[in-house]
mmCIF file of C-alpha atoms in Angstrom:
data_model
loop_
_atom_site.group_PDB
_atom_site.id
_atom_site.type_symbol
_atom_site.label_atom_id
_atom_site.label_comp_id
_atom_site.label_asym_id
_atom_site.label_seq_id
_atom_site.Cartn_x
_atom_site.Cartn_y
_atom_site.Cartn_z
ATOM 1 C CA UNK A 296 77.649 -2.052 -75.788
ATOM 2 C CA UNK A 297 80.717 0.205 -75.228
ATOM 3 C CA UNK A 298 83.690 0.002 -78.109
ATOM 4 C CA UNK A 299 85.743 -2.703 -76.543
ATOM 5 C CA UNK A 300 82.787 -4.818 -76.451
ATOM 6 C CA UNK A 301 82.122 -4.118 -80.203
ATOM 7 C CA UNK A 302 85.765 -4.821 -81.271
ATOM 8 C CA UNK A 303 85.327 -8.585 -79.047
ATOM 9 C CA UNK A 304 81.982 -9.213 -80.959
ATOM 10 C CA UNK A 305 83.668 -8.232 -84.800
ATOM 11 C CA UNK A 306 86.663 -10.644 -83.549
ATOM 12 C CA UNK A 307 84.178 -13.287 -83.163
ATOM 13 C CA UNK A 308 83.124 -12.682 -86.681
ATOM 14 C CA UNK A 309 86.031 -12.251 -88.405
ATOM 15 C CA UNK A 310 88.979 -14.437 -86.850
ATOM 16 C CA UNK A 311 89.153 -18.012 -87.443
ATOM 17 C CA UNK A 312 88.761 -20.923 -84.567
ATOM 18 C CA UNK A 313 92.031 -21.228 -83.775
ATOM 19 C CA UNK A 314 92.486 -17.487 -82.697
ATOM 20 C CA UNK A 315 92.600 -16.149 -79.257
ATOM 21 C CA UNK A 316 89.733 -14.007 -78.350
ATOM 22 C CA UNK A 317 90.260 -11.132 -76.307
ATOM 23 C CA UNK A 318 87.568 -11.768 -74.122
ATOM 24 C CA UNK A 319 88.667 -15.602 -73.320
ATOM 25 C CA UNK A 320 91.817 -13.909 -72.046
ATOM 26 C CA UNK A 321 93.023 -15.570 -69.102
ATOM 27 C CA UNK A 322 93.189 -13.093 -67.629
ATOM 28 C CA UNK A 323 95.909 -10.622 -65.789
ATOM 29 C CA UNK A 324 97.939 -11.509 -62.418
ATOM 30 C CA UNK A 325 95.754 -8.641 -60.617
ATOM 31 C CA UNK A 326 92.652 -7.605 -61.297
ATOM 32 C CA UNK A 327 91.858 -4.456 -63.229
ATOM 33 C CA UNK A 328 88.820 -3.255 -64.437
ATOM 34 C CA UNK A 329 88.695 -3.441 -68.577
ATOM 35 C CA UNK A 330 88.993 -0.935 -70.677
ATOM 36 C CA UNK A 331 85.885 0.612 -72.748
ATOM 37 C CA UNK A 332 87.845 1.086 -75.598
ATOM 38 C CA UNK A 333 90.549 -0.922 -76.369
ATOM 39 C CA UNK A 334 90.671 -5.247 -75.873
ATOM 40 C CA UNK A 335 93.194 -6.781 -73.216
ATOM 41 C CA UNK A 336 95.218 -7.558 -76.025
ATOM 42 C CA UNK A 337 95.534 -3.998 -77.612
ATOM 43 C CA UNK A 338 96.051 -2.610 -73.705
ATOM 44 C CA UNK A 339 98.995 -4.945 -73.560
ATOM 45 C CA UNK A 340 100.549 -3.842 -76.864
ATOM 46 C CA UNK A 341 100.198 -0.122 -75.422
ATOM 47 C CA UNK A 342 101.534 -0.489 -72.311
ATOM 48 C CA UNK A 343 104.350 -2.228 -74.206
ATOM 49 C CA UNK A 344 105.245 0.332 -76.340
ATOM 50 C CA UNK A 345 105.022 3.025 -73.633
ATOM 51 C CA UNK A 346 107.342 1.290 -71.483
ATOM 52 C CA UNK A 347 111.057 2.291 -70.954
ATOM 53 C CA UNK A 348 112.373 -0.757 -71.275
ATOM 54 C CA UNK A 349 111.172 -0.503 -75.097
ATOM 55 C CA UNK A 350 112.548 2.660 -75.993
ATOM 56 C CA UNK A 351 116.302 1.590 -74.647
ATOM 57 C CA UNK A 352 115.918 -0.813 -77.418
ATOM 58 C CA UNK A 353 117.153 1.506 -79.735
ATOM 59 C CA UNK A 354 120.638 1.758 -78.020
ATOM 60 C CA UNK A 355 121.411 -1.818 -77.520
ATOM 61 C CA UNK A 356 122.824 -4.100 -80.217
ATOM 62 C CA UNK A 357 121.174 -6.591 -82.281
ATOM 63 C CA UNK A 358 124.330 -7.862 -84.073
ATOM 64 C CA UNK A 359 126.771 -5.400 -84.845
ATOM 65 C CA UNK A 360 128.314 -3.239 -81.566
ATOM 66 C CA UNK A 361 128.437 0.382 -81.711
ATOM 67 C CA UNK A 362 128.721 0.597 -85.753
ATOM 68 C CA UNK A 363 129.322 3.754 -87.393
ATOM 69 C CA UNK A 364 126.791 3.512 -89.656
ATOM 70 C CA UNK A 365 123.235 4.322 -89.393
ATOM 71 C CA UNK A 366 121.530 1.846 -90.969
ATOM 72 C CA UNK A 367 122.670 -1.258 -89.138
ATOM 73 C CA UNK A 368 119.870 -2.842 -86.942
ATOM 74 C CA UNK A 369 119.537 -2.322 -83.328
ATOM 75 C CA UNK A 370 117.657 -4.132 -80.850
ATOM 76 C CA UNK A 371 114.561 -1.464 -81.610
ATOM 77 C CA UNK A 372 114.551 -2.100 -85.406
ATOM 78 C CA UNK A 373 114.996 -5.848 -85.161
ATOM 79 C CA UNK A 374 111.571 -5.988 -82.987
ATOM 80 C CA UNK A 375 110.060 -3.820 -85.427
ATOM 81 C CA UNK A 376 110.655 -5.894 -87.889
ATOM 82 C CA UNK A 377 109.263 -9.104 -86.444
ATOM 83 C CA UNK A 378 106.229 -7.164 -85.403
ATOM 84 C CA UNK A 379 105.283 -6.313 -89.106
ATOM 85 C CA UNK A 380 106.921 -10.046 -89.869
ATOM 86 C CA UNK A 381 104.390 -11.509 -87.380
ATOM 87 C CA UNK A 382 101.153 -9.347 -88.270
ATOM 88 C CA UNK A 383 101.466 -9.949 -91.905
ATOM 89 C CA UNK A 384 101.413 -13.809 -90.918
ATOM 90 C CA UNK A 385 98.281 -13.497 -88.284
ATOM 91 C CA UNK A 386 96.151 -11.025 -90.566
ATOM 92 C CA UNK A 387 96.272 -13.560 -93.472
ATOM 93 C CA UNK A 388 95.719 -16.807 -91.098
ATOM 94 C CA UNK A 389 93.037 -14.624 -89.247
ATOM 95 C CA UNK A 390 94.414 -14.575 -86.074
ATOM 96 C CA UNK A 391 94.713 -12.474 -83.477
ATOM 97 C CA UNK A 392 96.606 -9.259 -84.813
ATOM 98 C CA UNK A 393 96.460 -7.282 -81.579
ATOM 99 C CA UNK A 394 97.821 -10.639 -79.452
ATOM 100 C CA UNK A 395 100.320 -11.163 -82.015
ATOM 101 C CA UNK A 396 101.924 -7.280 -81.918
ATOM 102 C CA UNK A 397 102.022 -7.604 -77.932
ATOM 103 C CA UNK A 398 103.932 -10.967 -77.807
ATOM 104 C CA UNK A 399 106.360 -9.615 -80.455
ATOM 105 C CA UNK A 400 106.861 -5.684 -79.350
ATOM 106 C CA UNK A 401 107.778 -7.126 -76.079
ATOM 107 C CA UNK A 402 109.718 -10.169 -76.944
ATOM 108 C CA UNK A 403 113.042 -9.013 -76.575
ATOM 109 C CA UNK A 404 112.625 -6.148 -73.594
ATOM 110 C CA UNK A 405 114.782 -8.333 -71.280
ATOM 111 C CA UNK A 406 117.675 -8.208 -73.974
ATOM 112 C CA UNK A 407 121.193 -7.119 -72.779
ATOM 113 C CA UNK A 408 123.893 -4.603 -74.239
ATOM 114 C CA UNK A 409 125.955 -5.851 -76.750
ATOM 115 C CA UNK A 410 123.149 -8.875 -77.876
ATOM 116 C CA UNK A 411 123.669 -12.047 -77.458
ATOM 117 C CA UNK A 412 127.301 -11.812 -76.420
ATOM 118 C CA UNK A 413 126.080 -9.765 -73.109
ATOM 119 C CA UNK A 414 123.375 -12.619 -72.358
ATOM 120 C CA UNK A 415 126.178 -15.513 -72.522
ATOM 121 C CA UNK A 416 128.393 -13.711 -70.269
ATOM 122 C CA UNK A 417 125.854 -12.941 -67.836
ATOM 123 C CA UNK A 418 124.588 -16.292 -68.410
ATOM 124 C CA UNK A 419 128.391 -17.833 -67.095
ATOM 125 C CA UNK A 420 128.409 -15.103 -63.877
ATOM 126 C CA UNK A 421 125.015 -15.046 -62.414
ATOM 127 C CA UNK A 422 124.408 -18.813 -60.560
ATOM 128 C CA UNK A 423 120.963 -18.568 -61.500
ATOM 129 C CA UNK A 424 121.595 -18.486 -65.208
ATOM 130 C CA UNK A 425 120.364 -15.762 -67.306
ATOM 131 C CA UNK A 426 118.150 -16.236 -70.442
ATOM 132 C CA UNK A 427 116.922 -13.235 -72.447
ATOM 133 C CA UNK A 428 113.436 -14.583 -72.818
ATOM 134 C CA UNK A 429 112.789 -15.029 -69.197
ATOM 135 C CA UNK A 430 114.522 -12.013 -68.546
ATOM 136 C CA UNK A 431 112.078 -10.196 -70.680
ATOM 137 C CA UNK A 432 109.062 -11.468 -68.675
ATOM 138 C CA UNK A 433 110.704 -10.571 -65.519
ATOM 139 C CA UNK A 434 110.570 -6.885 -67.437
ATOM 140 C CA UNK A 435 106.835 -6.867 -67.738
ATOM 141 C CA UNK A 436 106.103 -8.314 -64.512
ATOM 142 C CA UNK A 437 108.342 -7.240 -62.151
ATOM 143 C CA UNK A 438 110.546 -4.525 -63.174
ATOM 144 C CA UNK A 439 108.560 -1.936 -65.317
ATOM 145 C CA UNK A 440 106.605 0.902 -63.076
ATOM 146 C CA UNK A 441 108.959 1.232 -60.216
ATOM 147 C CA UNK A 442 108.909 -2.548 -59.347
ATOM 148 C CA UNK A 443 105.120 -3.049 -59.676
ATOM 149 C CA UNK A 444 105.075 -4.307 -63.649
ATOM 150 C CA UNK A 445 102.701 -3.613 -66.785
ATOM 151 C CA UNK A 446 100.510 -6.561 -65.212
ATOM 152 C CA UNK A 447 99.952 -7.958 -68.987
ATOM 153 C CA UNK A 448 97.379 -10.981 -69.859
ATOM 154 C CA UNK A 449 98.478 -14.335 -69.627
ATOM 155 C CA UNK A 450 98.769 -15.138 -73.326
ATOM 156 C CA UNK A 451 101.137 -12.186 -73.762
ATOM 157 C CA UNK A 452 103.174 -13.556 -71.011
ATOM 158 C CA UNK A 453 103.155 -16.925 -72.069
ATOM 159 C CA UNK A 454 103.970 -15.620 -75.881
ATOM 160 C CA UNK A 455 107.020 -13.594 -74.421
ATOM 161 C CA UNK A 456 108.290 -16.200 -72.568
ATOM 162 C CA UNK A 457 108.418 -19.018 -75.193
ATOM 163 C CA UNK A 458 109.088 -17.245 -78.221
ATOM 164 C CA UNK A 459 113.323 -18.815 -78.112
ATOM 165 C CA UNK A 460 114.606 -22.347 -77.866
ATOM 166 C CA UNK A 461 112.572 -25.426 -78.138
ATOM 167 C CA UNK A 462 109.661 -23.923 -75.850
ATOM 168 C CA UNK A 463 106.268 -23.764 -77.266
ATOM 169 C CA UNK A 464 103.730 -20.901 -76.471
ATOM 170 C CA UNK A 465 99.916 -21.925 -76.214
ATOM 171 C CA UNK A 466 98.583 -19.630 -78.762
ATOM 172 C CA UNK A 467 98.670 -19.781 -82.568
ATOM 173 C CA UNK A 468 99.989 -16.387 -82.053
ATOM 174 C CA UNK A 469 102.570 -17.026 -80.177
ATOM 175 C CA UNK A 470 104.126 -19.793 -82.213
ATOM 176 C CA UNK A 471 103.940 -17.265 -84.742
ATOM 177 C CA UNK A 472 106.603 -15.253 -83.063
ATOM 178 C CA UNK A 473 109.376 -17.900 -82.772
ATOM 179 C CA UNK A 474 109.667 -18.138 -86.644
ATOM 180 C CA UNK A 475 109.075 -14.190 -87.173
ATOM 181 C CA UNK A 476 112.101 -13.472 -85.134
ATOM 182 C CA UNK A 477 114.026 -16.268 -87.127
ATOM 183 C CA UNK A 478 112.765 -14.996 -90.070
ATOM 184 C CA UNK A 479 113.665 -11.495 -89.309
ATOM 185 C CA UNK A 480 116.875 -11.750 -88.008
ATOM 186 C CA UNK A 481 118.423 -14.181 -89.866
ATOM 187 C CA UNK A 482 117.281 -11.768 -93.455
ATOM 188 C CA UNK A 483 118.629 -8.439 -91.574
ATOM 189 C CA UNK A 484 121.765 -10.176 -90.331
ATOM 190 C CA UNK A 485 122.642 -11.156 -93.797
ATOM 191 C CA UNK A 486 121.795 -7.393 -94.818
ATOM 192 C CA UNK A 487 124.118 -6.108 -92.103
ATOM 193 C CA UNK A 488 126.972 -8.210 -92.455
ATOM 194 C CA UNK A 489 127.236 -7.457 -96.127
ATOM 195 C CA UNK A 490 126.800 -3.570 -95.834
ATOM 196 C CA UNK A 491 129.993 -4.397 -93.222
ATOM 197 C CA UNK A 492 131.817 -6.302 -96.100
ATOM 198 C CA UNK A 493 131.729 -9.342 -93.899
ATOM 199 C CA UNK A 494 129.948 -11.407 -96.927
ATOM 200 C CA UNK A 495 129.189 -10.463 -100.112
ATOM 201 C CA UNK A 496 125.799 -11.048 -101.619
ATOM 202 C CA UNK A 497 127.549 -14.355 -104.185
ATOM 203 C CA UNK A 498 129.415 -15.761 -100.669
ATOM 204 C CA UNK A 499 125.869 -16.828 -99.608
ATOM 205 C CA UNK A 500 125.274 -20.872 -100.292
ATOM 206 C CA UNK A 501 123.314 -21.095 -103.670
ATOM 207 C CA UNK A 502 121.218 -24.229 -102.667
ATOM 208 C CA UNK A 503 119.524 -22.061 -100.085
ATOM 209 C CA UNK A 504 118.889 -19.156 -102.167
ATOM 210 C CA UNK A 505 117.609 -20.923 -104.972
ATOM 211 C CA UNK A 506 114.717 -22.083 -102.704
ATOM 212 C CA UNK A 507 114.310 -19.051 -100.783
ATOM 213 C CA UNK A 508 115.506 -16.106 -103.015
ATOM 214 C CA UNK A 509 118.254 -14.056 -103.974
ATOM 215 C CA UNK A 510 116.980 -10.776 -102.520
ATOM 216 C CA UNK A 511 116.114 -9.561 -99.028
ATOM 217 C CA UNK A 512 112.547 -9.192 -100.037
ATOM 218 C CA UNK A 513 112.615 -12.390 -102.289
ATOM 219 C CA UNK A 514 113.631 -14.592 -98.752
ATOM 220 C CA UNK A 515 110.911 -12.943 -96.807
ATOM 221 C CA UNK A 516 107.918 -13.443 -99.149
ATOM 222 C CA UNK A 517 109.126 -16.850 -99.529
ATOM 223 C CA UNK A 518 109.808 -17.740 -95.517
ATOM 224 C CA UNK A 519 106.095 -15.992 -95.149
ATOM 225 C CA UNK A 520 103.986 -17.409 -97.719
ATOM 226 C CA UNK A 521 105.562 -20.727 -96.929
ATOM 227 C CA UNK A 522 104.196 -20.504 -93.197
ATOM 228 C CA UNK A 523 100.810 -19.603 -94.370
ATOM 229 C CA UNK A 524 99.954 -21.840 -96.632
ATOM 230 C CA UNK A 525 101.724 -24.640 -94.449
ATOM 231 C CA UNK A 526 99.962 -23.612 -91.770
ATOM 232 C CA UNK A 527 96.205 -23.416 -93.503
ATOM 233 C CA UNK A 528 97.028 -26.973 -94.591
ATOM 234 C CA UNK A 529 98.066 -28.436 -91.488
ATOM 235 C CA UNK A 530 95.715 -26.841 -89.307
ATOM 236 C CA UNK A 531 99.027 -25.878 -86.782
ATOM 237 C CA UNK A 532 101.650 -22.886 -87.159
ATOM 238 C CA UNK A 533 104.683 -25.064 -89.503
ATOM 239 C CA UNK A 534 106.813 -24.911 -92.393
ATOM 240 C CA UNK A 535 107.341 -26.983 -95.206
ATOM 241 C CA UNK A 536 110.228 -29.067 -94.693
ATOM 242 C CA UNK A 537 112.064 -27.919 -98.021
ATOM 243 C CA UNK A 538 111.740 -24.081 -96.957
ATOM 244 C CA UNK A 539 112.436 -24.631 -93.330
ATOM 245 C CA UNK A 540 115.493 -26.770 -94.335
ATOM 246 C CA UNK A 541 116.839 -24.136 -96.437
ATOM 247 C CA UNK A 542 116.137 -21.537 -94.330
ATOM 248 C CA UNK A 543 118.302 -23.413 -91.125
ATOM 249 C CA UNK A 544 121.208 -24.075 -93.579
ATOM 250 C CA UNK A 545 121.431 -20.333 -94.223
ATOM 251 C CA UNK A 546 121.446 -20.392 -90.404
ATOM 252 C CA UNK A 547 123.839 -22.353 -89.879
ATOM 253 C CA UNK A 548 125.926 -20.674 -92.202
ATOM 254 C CA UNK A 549 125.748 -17.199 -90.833
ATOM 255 C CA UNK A 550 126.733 -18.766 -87.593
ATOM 256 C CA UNK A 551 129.934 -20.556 -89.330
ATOM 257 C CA UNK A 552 130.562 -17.395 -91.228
ATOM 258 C CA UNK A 553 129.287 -14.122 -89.251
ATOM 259 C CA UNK A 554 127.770 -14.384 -85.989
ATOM 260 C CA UNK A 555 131.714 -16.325 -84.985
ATOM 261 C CA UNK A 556 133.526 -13.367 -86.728
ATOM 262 C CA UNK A 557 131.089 -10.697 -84.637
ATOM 263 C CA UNK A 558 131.902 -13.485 -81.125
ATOM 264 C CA UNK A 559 135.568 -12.261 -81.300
ATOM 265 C CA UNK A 560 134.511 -9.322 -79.218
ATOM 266 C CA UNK A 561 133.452 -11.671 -76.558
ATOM 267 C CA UNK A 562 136.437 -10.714 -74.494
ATOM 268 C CA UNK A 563 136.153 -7.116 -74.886
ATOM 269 C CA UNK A 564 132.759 -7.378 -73.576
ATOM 270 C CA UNK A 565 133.643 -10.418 -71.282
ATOM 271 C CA UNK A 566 135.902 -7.986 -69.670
ATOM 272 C CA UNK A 567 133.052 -5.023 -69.129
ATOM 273 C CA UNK A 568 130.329 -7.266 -68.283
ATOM 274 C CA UNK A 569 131.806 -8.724 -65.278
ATOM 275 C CA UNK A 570 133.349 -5.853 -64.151
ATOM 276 C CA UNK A 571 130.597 -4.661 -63.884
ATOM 277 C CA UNK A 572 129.169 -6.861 -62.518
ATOM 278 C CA UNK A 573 131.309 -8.188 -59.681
ATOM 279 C CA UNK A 574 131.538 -4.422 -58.689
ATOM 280 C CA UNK A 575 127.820 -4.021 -58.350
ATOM 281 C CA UNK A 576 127.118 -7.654 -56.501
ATOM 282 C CA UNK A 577 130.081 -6.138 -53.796
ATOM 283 C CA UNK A 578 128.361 -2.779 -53.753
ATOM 284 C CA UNK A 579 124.655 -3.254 -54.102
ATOM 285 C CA UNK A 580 123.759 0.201 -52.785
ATOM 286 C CA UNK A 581 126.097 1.586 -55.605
ATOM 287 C CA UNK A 582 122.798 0.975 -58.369
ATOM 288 C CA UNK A 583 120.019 3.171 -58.619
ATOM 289 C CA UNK A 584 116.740 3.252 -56.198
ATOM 290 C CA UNK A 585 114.654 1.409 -57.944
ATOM 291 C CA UNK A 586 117.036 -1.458 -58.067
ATOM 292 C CA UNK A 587 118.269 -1.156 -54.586
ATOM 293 C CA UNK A 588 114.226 -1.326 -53.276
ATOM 294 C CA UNK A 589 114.037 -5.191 -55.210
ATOM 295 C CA UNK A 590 116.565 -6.046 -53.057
ATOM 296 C CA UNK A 591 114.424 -6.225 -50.533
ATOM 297 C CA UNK A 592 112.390 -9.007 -52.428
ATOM 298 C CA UNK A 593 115.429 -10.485 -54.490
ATOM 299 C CA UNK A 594 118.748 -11.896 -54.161
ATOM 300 C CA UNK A 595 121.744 -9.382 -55.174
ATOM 301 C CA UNK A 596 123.159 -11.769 -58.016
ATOM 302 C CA UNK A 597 119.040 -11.586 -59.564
ATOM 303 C CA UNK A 598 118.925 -7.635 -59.013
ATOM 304 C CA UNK A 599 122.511 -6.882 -60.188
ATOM 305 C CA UNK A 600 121.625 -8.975 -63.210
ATOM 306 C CA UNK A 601 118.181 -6.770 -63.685
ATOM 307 C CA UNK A 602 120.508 -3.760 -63.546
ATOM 308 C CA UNK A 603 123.191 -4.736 -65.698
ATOM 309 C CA UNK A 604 120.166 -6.134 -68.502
ATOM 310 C CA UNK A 605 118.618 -2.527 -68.511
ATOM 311 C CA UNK A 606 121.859 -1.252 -69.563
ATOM 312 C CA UNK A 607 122.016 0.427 -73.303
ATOM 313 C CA UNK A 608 125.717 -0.070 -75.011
ATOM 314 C CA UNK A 609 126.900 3.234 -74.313
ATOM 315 C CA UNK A 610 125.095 3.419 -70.616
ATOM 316 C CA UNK A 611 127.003 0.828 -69.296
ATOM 317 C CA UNK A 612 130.135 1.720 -71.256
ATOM 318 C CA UNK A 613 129.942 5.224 -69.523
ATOM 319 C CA UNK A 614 129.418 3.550 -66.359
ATOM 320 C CA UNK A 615 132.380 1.067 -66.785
ATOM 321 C CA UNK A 616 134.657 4.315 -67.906
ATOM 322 C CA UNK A 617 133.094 6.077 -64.492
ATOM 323 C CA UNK A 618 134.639 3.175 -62.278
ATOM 324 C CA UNK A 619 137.816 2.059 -63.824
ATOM 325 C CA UNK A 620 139.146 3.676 -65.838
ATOM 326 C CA UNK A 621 141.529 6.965 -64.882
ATOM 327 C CA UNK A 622 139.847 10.414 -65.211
ATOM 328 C CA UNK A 623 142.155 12.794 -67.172
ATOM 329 C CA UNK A 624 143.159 16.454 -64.800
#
């Protein structure tokens, strides 16, 4: 019995019936011979963290564009934070821990520059619609390795891709995910907008944060514990309805309040994006090799998209300065 082997047989001991078992992975969209040491689930987390398209996470926004200060969250920080969000949840339902850092590590890889305002606009230029989510498992399928992929297990797939919206995943670890990134982002938004004096701490709705705390840490422990012990009881990953209720009016106000505030740079970035991006669909052979070779497989509005995606902040700001904007003598 080799070490992976060992590791499958303690999960068998140790996680509860509603896990996912690294060795009743569905398997992987080619065949590869497994690993001695490490499950499916912990290759997939690996491969995920050694990819490129995780470490240009760091440069592309989660909220705030290009701040000045170094504490804000980026893209990288934000999936770091619904990683430990998300393991803290599946270590005390005893689920799959290994499944559960995959899905969320690689949940937002397919992310744009400048957030959510870059996915919209590429959203309204691309005919084939762009979402972030599927986006990301284009990333991990398609796009990592020079076009060939990180050929990841179905269950991280399926967690990657229905982690948004009102799509469900098929694990117990991948529901998990959906309200880790809520939970996560929603707390760290709040934290960011106030260190940029959009809010101050007494601005935030007092019938919310007498349920779910008036601290960062308070809201966290509460959103988390709630989910747990919801979740033991109802034998399915869920919320009480008086913490989840609180926790979407806090939503919804941080979208009345901040994230409409941060969307009056939508022009600004309007006006890069699809510059960009009607320059690249009229000169395809302008992008780099690797995304020149897809088209060979894929239409040019689907590859300039993949291109455009990859893009950090300040890559495709430098690139947009390159092509339109006058060169000083």
């Amino acid at each position: 019995m080799n070490i992976r082997e060992q590791s499958e047989m303690l999960e068998e001991r140790y996680l509860c019936e509603y896990a996912c078992f690294s060795k009743n992975t569905k398997g992987r969209q080619k065949f590869e011979e497994k690993c001695q040491i490490r499950t499916d689930f912990s290759r997939d987390r690996d491969r995920i963290v050694h990819s490129k398209a995780f470490r240009r996470l760091k440069h592309k926004t989660q909220v705030f564009i290009s701040p000045d200060n170094d504490h804000y969250r980026t893209r990288l920080t934000h999936t770091l934070e619904v990683s430990q969000i998300a393991a803290t949840i599946a270590k005390a339902l005893r689920l799959n821990a290994d499944l559960t850092e995959a899905i969320s590590l690689g949940h937002d890889l397919g992310h744009t520059p400048f957030g959510h305002m870059g996915e919209h606009i590429l959203n309204e230029l691309s005919p084939h619609g762009f979402k972030h989510y599927e986006q990301s498992l284009r990333v991990v399928d398609v796009l990592e390795k020079g076009g060939g992929g990180l050929n990841l297990t179905y269950e991280v797939r399926d967690g990657i891709l229905n982690h948004a919206g009102t799509m469900t995943a098929s694990t117990f670890e991948g529901k998990i995910i959906k309200y880790a990134d809520r939970f996560a982002y929603l707390n760290h938004d709040i934290d960011d907008a106030i260190r940029a004096e959009i809010i101050k701490n007494d601005d935030l709705p007092r019938e919310y944060i007498k349920v779910l705390g008036d601290r960062h840490s308070k809201r966290i422990n509460t959103l988390i514990t709630d989910i747990i012990n919801t979740t033991l009881k109802n034998k399915e990953v869920s919320m009480s309805a008086e913490i989840e209720g609180a926790m979407m009016g806090l939503r919804a106000f941080m979208f009345d309040t901040v994230y409409k505030k941060i969307g009056e740079q939508d022009k600004k970035v309007e006006l890069v994006i699809e510059k960009m991006y009607k320059y690249y669909l009229e000169n395809p052979e302008k992008m780099p090799g690797e995304f020149v070779n897809l088209l060979k497989n894929y239409d040019a509005d689907t590859v300039v998209c993949d291109y455009i995606a990859s893009m950090t902040d300040g890559y495709i700001l430098k690139r947009f300065n390159a092509l339109f904007v006058p060169q000083t003598w």
